Amino acid sequence: EAGVTQFPSHSVIEKGQTVTLRCDPISGHDNLYWYRRVMGKEIKFLLHFVKESKQDESGMPNNRFLAERTGGTYSTLKVQPAELEDSGVYFCASSQTNSPLHFGNGTRLTVT
Amino acid sequence: AQSVTQLDSQVPVFEEAPVELRCNYSSSVSVYLFWYVQYPNQGLQLLLKYLSGSTLVKSINGFEAEFNKSQTSFHLRKPSVHISDTAEYFCAVTGGFKTIFGAGTRLFVKA
C-alpha cells in the first residue's frame, strides 16, 4: 500500500507570501493529523481531522494557518501570509481509529 | 492534558555498546505509548508500541521498551547498537485522539 505522501518536500518563500502544503493520507484512514517541528524542538500537534471534519485544531498557531480536508481525502495546509517563525518541518500523519500514526516524509518550509 | 519528556537530547555511544533512551510522560487519562524513529532524510517510522498487556514490548531490530506505570516511564533500550541505528528517536503518548511527542533524542553510534 502507498504510504502518506506530502508535497512539496521543500519550499522556500519570502515573508508575506503564501504557501500551500498538501498531504495524501493512506487510503481508508479516517484520521489525518498535521504536526510541525521547529528548529529541532519537539514535534508539535497542529490539528486533527476525522474524515472531512476538524476534530481538534487547538494546536493551530494563529489565523494565518488554514487547513482543509476536501471530501475526507487529501488535506491542505495554507499559510498566508507567511512569517519567519513559520519555518520548520511540517509533518502529516494518518491512522485508522485507535491505531499508530503513519507519517509522511514532511515538508521543510523556509521563510526568508 | 499529556506531556512527554525525553531527558537526553543527544546520546553518543560506541558500536556494540548498550544504550538506553529515557522517556517520561504525564497524563490524566489512560494512554498508549510509542517510540518512533527518524533516519536521516526520511520521515518518522513506528519503532514499537505499548497498547495493553505485557509491559515489555520489542521491535524487530532488537530494541525494547518497558512501560512502567508507577514511574510513568517508557524507556527504550538496546543491548548492542549498530552504526545503522544512528537516528533521532521520539517518544510519543496518545490519550484520547491526540498524540503528543517528546523533543527527540539523537543517537550517534560511533565505530
mmCIF file of C-alpha atoms in Angstrom:
data_model
loop_
_atom_site.group_PDB
_atom_site.id
_atom_site.type_symbol
_atom_site.label_atom_id
_atom_site.label_comp_id
_atom_site.label_asym_id
_atom_site.label_seq_id
_atom_site.Cartn_x
_atom_site.Cartn_y
_atom_site.Cartn_z
ATOM 1 C CA GLU A 1 0.000 0.000 0.000
ATOM 2 C CA ALA A 2 1.145 3.546 -0.669
ATOM 3 C CA GLY A 3 2.249 5.492 2.379
ATOM 4 C CA VAL A 4 1.438 9.029 3.402
ATOM 5 C CA THR A 5 2.598 11.435 0.728
ATOM 6 C CA GLN A 6 3.463 15.064 1.285
ATOM 7 C CA PHE A 7 4.131 17.714 -1.335
ATOM 8 C CA PRO A 8 6.336 19.642 -1.756
ATOM 9 C CA SER A 9 9.291 18.166 0.086
ATOM 10 C CA HIS A 10 10.897 21.592 0.363
ATOM 11 C CA SER A 11 9.574 25.118 -0.020
ATOM 12 C CA VAL A 12 11.442 28.396 0.262
ATOM 13 C CA ILE A 13 9.313 31.533 0.260
ATOM 14 C CA GLU A 14 9.651 35.137 1.290
ATOM 15 C CA LYS A 15 7.961 36.654 4.275
ATOM 16 C CA GLY A 16 4.456 37.764 3.337
ATOM 17 C CA GLN A 17 3.974 35.164 0.628
ATOM 18 C CA THR A 18 1.505 32.300 0.667
ATOM 19 C CA VAL A 19 2.353 28.609 0.720
ATOM 20 C CA THR A 20 0.100 25.584 0.495
ATOM 21 C CA LEU A 21 1.235 22.192 1.708
ATOM 22 C CA ARG A 22 -0.524 19.045 0.632
ATOM 23 C CA CYS A 23 -0.921 15.668 2.305
ATOM 24 C CA ASP A 24 -2.334 12.492 0.812
ATOM 25 C CA PRO A 25 -3.088 10.016 3.596
ATOM 26 C CA ILE A 26 -3.153 6.260 3.340
ATOM 27 C CA SER A 27 -6.363 5.197 1.644
ATOM 28 C CA GLY A 28 -9.039 4.276 4.171
ATOM 29 C CA HIS A 29 -7.512 6.214 7.054
ATOM 30 C CA ASP A 30 -10.184 8.451 8.535
ATOM 31 C CA ASN A 31 -7.785 10.265 10.848
ATOM 32 C CA LEU A 32 -5.397 12.854 9.454
ATOM 33 C CA TYR A 33 -3.051 14.942 11.548
ATOM 34 C CA TRP A 34 -0.744 17.880 10.940
ATOM 35 C CA TYR A 35 2.317 18.413 13.098
ATOM 36 C CA ARG A 36 5.178 20.902 12.976
ATOM 37 C CA ARG A 37 8.753 20.733 14.175
ATOM 38 C CA VAL A 38 10.627 23.991 14.564
ATOM 39 C CA MET A 39 14.419 24.216 14.934
ATOM 40 C CA GLY A 40 14.982 20.768 16.452
ATOM 41 C CA LYS A 41 12.373 21.220 19.126
ATOM 42 C CA GLU A 42 9.533 18.849 19.861
ATOM 43 C CA ILE A 43 7.056 17.793 17.217
ATOM 44 C CA LYS A 44 4.018 19.933 17.966
ATOM 45 C CA PHE A 45 0.452 18.969 17.216
ATOM 46 C CA LEU A 46 -1.413 21.377 14.946
ATOM 47 C CA LEU A 47 -4.737 19.749 14.180
ATOM 48 C CA HIS A 48 -6.674 16.556 13.623
ATOM 49 C CA PHE A 49 -9.287 15.680 11.020
ATOM 50 C CA VAL A 50 -11.719 12.817 11.236
ATOM 51 C CA LYS A 51 -12.790 12.385 7.656
ATOM 52 C CA GLU A 52 -13.589 15.916 6.487
ATOM 53 C CA SER A 53 -14.329 17.350 9.932
ATOM 54 C CA LYS A 54 -11.868 19.117 12.219
ATOM 55 C CA GLN A 55 -11.809 17.101 15.439
ATOM 56 C CA ASP A 56 -9.236 19.241 17.201
ATOM 57 C CA GLU A 57 -7.491 22.368 15.949
ATOM 58 C CA SER A 58 -6.163 23.526 19.299
ATOM 59 C CA GLY A 59 -2.574 23.485 18.069
ATOM 60 C CA MET A 60 -3.005 25.883 15.169
ATOM 61 C CA PRO A 61 -0.752 28.849 15.982
ATOM 62 C CA ASN A 62 -2.964 31.637 14.641
ATOM 63 C CA ASN A 63 -5.414 32.550 11.916
ATOM 64 C CA ARG A 64 -2.700 32.731 9.266
ATOM 65 C CA PHE A 65 -2.931 28.944 9.137
ATOM 66 C CA LEU A 66 -5.856 27.294 7.366
ATOM 67 C CA ALA A 67 -6.298 23.556 6.990
ATOM 68 C CA GLU A 68 -8.845 21.790 4.857
ATOM 69 C CA ARG A 69 -9.628 18.208 4.002
ATOM 70 C CA THR A 70 -11.779 18.058 0.926
ATOM 71 C CA GLY A 71 -14.155 15.110 0.860
ATOM 72 C CA GLY A 72 -12.260 13.418 3.634
ATOM 73 C CA THR A 73 -9.371 12.505 1.343
ATOM 74 C CA TYR A 74 -6.293 14.686 0.911
ATOM 75 C CA SER A 75 -5.606 17.702 3.092
ATOM 76 C CA THR A 76 -4.020 21.085 2.521
ATOM 77 C CA LEU A 77 -2.399 23.426 4.991
ATOM 78 C CA LYS A 78 -2.150 27.013 3.835
ATOM 79 C CA VAL A 79 -0.016 29.654 5.476
ATOM 80 C CA GLN A 80 -0.988 33.201 4.485
ATOM 81 C CA PRO A 81 0.893 35.459 4.909
ATOM 82 C CA ALA A 82 3.968 33.522 5.970
ATOM 83 C CA GLU A 83 6.205 34.864 8.742
ATOM 84 C CA LEU A 84 9.798 33.972 9.615
ATOM 85 C CA GLU A 85 8.744 31.962 12.665
ATOM 86 C CA ASP A 86 6.669 29.658 10.452
ATOM 87 C CA SER A 87 9.849 27.995 9.202
ATOM 88 C CA GLY A 88 10.132 24.347 10.156
ATOM 89 C CA VAL A 89 9.227 20.866 9.042
ATOM 90 C CA TYR A 90 5.531 20.157 8.652
ATOM 91 C CA PHE A 91 4.568 16.534 9.071
ATOM 92 C CA CYS A 92 1.336 14.905 8.087
ATOM 93 C CA ALA A 93 0.179 11.601 9.556
ATOM 94 C CA SER A 94 -2.812 9.370 9.088
ATOM 95 C CA SER A 95 -4.260 6.475 11.011
ATOM 96 C CA GLN A 96 -7.194 4.205 11.488
ATOM 97 C CA THR A 97 -9.103 4.532 14.749
ATOM 98 C CA ASN A 98 -7.006 3.647 17.834
ATOM 99 C CA SER A 99 -4.004 2.738 15.700
ATOM 100 C CA PRO A 100 -0.484 4.167 15.456
ATOM 101 C CA LEU A 101 0.213 7.099 13.190
ATOM 102 C CA HIS A 102 1.774 6.675 9.765
ATOM 103 C CA PHE A 103 3.872 9.673 8.823
ATOM 104 C CA GLY A 104 4.849 11.296 5.571
ATOM 105 C CA ASN A 105 8.389 12.482 4.966
ATOM 106 C CA GLY A 106 7.475 16.047 5.841
ATOM 107 C CA THR A 107 7.664 19.382 4.056
ATOM 108 C CA ARG A 108 10.581 21.593 5.023
ATOM 109 C CA LEU A 109 9.381 25.195 4.896
ATOM 110 C CA THR A 110 11.865 28.039 4.943
ATOM 111 C CA VAL A 111 10.577 31.592 5.182
ATOM 112 C CA THR A 112 13.202 34.234 4.370
ATOM 113 C CA ALA B 1 -3.557 17.018 29.142
ATOM 114 C CA GLN B 2 -0.499 14.956 28.344
ATOM 115 C CA SER B 3 3.183 15.761 28.205
ATOM 116 C CA VAL B 4 6.288 13.838 27.224
ATOM 117 C CA THR B 5 9.841 14.447 28.422
ATOM 118 C CA GLN B 6 12.861 12.938 26.757
ATOM 119 C CA LEU B 7 15.670 13.538 29.184
ATOM 120 C CA ASP B 8 18.575 13.356 26.756
ATOM 121 C CA SER B 9 18.800 15.450 23.606
ATOM 122 C CA GLN B 10 21.870 13.592 22.319
ATOM 123 C CA VAL B 11 23.340 10.214 23.162
ATOM 124 C CA PRO B 12 26.722 9.252 21.701
ATOM 125 C CA VAL B 13 27.654 5.600 22.046
ATOM 126 C CA PHE B 14 30.183 3.195 20.580
ATOM 127 C CA GLU B 15 29.109 0.385 18.297
ATOM 128 C CA GLU B 16 28.114 -2.812 20.124
ATOM 129 C CA ALA B 17 27.610 -0.938 23.400
ATOM 130 C CA PRO B 18 24.227 -0.944 25.160
ATOM 131 C CA VAL B 19 22.046 2.142 25.087
ATOM 132 C CA GLU B 20 19.024 3.490 26.955
ATOM 133 C CA LEU B 21 16.965 6.436 25.737
ATOM 134 C CA ARG B 22 14.805 7.799 28.501
ATOM 135 C CA CYS B 23 11.188 8.885 28.270
ATOM 136 C CA ASN B 24 8.812 10.050 30.969
ATOM 137 C CA TYR B 25 5.248 11.105 30.463
ATOM 138 C CA SER B 26 2.350 12.606 32.348
ATOM 139 C CA SER B 27 -1.322 12.141 31.622
ATOM 140 C CA SER B 28 -4.649 12.347 33.405
ATOM 141 C CA VAL B 29 -6.119 9.574 31.238
ATOM 142 C CA SER B 30 -5.055 6.120 30.131
ATOM 143 C CA VAL B 31 -2.512 6.274 27.354
ATOM 144 C CA TYR B 32 -0.907 4.344 24.599
ATOM 145 C CA LEU B 33 2.859 4.724 24.290
ATOM 146 C CA PHE B 34 5.050 4.692 21.207
ATOM 147 C CA TRP B 35 8.609 5.113 20.037
ATOM 148 C CA TYR B 36 9.133 6.498 16.557
ATOM 149 C CA VAL B 37 12.453 6.715 14.717
ATOM 150 C CA GLN B 38 13.572 9.166 12.059
ATOM 151 C CA TYR B 39 16.567 8.148 9.979
ATOM 152 C CA PRO B 40 18.441 10.885 8.092
ATOM 153 C CA ASN B 41 16.395 12.353 5.244
ATOM 154 C CA GLN B 42 13.392 10.154 5.983
ATOM 155 C CA GLY B 43 10.027 10.517 7.708
ATOM 156 C CA LEU B 44 9.076 9.131 11.096
ATOM 157 C CA GLN B 45 8.580 5.394 11.363
ATOM 158 C CA LEU B 46 6.924 3.468 14.153
ATOM 159 C CA LEU B 47 9.536 1.508 16.100
ATOM 160 C CA LEU B 48 7.387 -0.095 18.781
ATOM 161 C CA LYS B 49 4.200 0.448 20.726
ATOM 162 C CA TYR B 50 2.555 -0.344 24.038
ATOM 163 C CA LEU B 51 -1.222 -0.589 23.901
ATOM 164 C CA SER B 52 -2.024 -3.095 26.645
ATOM 165 C CA GLY B 53 -0.908 -6.448 28.017
ATOM 166 C CA SER B 54 2.763 -7.218 28.580
ATOM 167 C CA THR B 55 4.639 -4.150 29.715
ATOM 168 C CA LEU B 56 7.764 -5.165 27.793
ATOM 169 C CA VAL B 57 7.490 -4.605 24.049
ATOM 170 C CA LYS B 58 10.075 -5.359 21.395
ATOM 171 C CA SER B 59 10.885 -4.264 17.859
ATOM 172 C CA ILE B 60 12.152 -6.436 15.038
ATOM 173 C CA ASN B 61 15.597 -4.795 15.086
ATOM 174 C CA GLY B 62 16.478 -5.504 18.697
ATOM 175 C CA PHE B 63 15.058 -2.502 20.539
ATOM 176 C CA GLU B 64 12.765 -2.951 23.510
ATOM 177 C CA ALA B 65 10.856 -0.651 25.829
ATOM 178 C CA GLU B 66 9.180 -1.236 29.150
ATOM 179 C CA PHE B 67 6.054 0.548 30.314
ATOM 180 C CA ASN B 68 6.383 1.448 33.974
ATOM 181 C CA LYS B 69 3.127 2.911 35.193
ATOM 182 C CA SER B 70 4.321 3.783 38.689
ATOM 183 C CA GLN B 71 7.282 5.727 37.335
ATOM 184 C CA THR B 72 5.362 6.972 34.286
ATOM 185 C CA SER B 73 8.243 5.931 32.082
ATOM 186 C CA PHE B 74 8.721 4.173 28.766
ATOM 187 C CA HIS B 75 12.489 3.939 28.317
ATOM 188 C CA LEU B 76 13.926 2.495 25.101
ATOM 189 C CA ARG B 77 16.846 0.079 25.295
ATOM 190 C CA LYS B 78 19.066 -1.961 23.030
ATOM 191 C CA PRO B 79 21.789 -4.288 24.385
ATOM 192 C CA SER B 80 24.145 -3.798 21.427
ATOM 193 C CA VAL B 81 23.813 -0.954 18.909
ATOM 194 C CA HIS B 82 24.905 -0.825 15.283
ATOM 195 C CA ILE B 83 26.112 2.078 13.175
ATOM 196 C CA SER B 84 22.805 1.840 11.306
ATOM 197 C CA ASP B 85 20.894 2.710 14.492
ATOM 198 C CA THR B 86 22.119 6.296 14.190
ATOM 199 C CA ALA B 87 18.898 8.305 14.006
ATOM 200 C CA GLU B 88 16.597 10.501 16.029
ATOM 201 C CA TYR B 89 14.168 8.746 18.336
ATOM 202 C CA PHE B 90 10.862 10.202 19.507
ATOM 203 C CA CYS B 91 8.762 9.036 22.405
ATOM 204 C CA ALA B 92 5.020 9.642 21.948
ATOM 205 C CA VAL B 93 1.894 9.346 24.053
ATOM 206 C CA THR B 94 -1.655 9.013 22.809
ATOM 207 C CA GLY B 95 -4.522 9.889 25.121
ATOM 208 C CA GLY B 96 -7.915 10.200 23.500
ATOM 209 C CA PHE B 97 -7.425 11.314 19.913
ATOM 210 C CA LYS B 98 -4.238 13.350 20.325
ATOM 211 C CA THR B 99 -0.658 12.070 20.092
ATOM 212 C CA ILE B 100 1.975 14.163 21.869
ATOM 213 C CA PHE B 101 5.677 13.849 21.111
ATOM 214 C CA GLY B 102 8.805 14.437 23.096
ATOM 215 C CA ALA B 103 11.610 16.668 21.831
ATOM 216 C CA GLY B 104 13.546 13.731 20.425
ATOM 217 C CA THR B 105 16.873 12.090 21.258
ATOM 218 C CA ARG B 106 19.645 11.966 18.674
ATOM 219 C CA LEU B 107 21.509 8.678 18.908
ATOM 220 C CA PHE B 108 25.026 8.742 17.442
ATOM 221 C CA VAL B 109 26.661 5.361 17.092
ATOM 222 C CA LYS B 110 30.418 5.579 16.608
ATOM 223 C CA ALA B 111 32.740 2.896 15.224
#
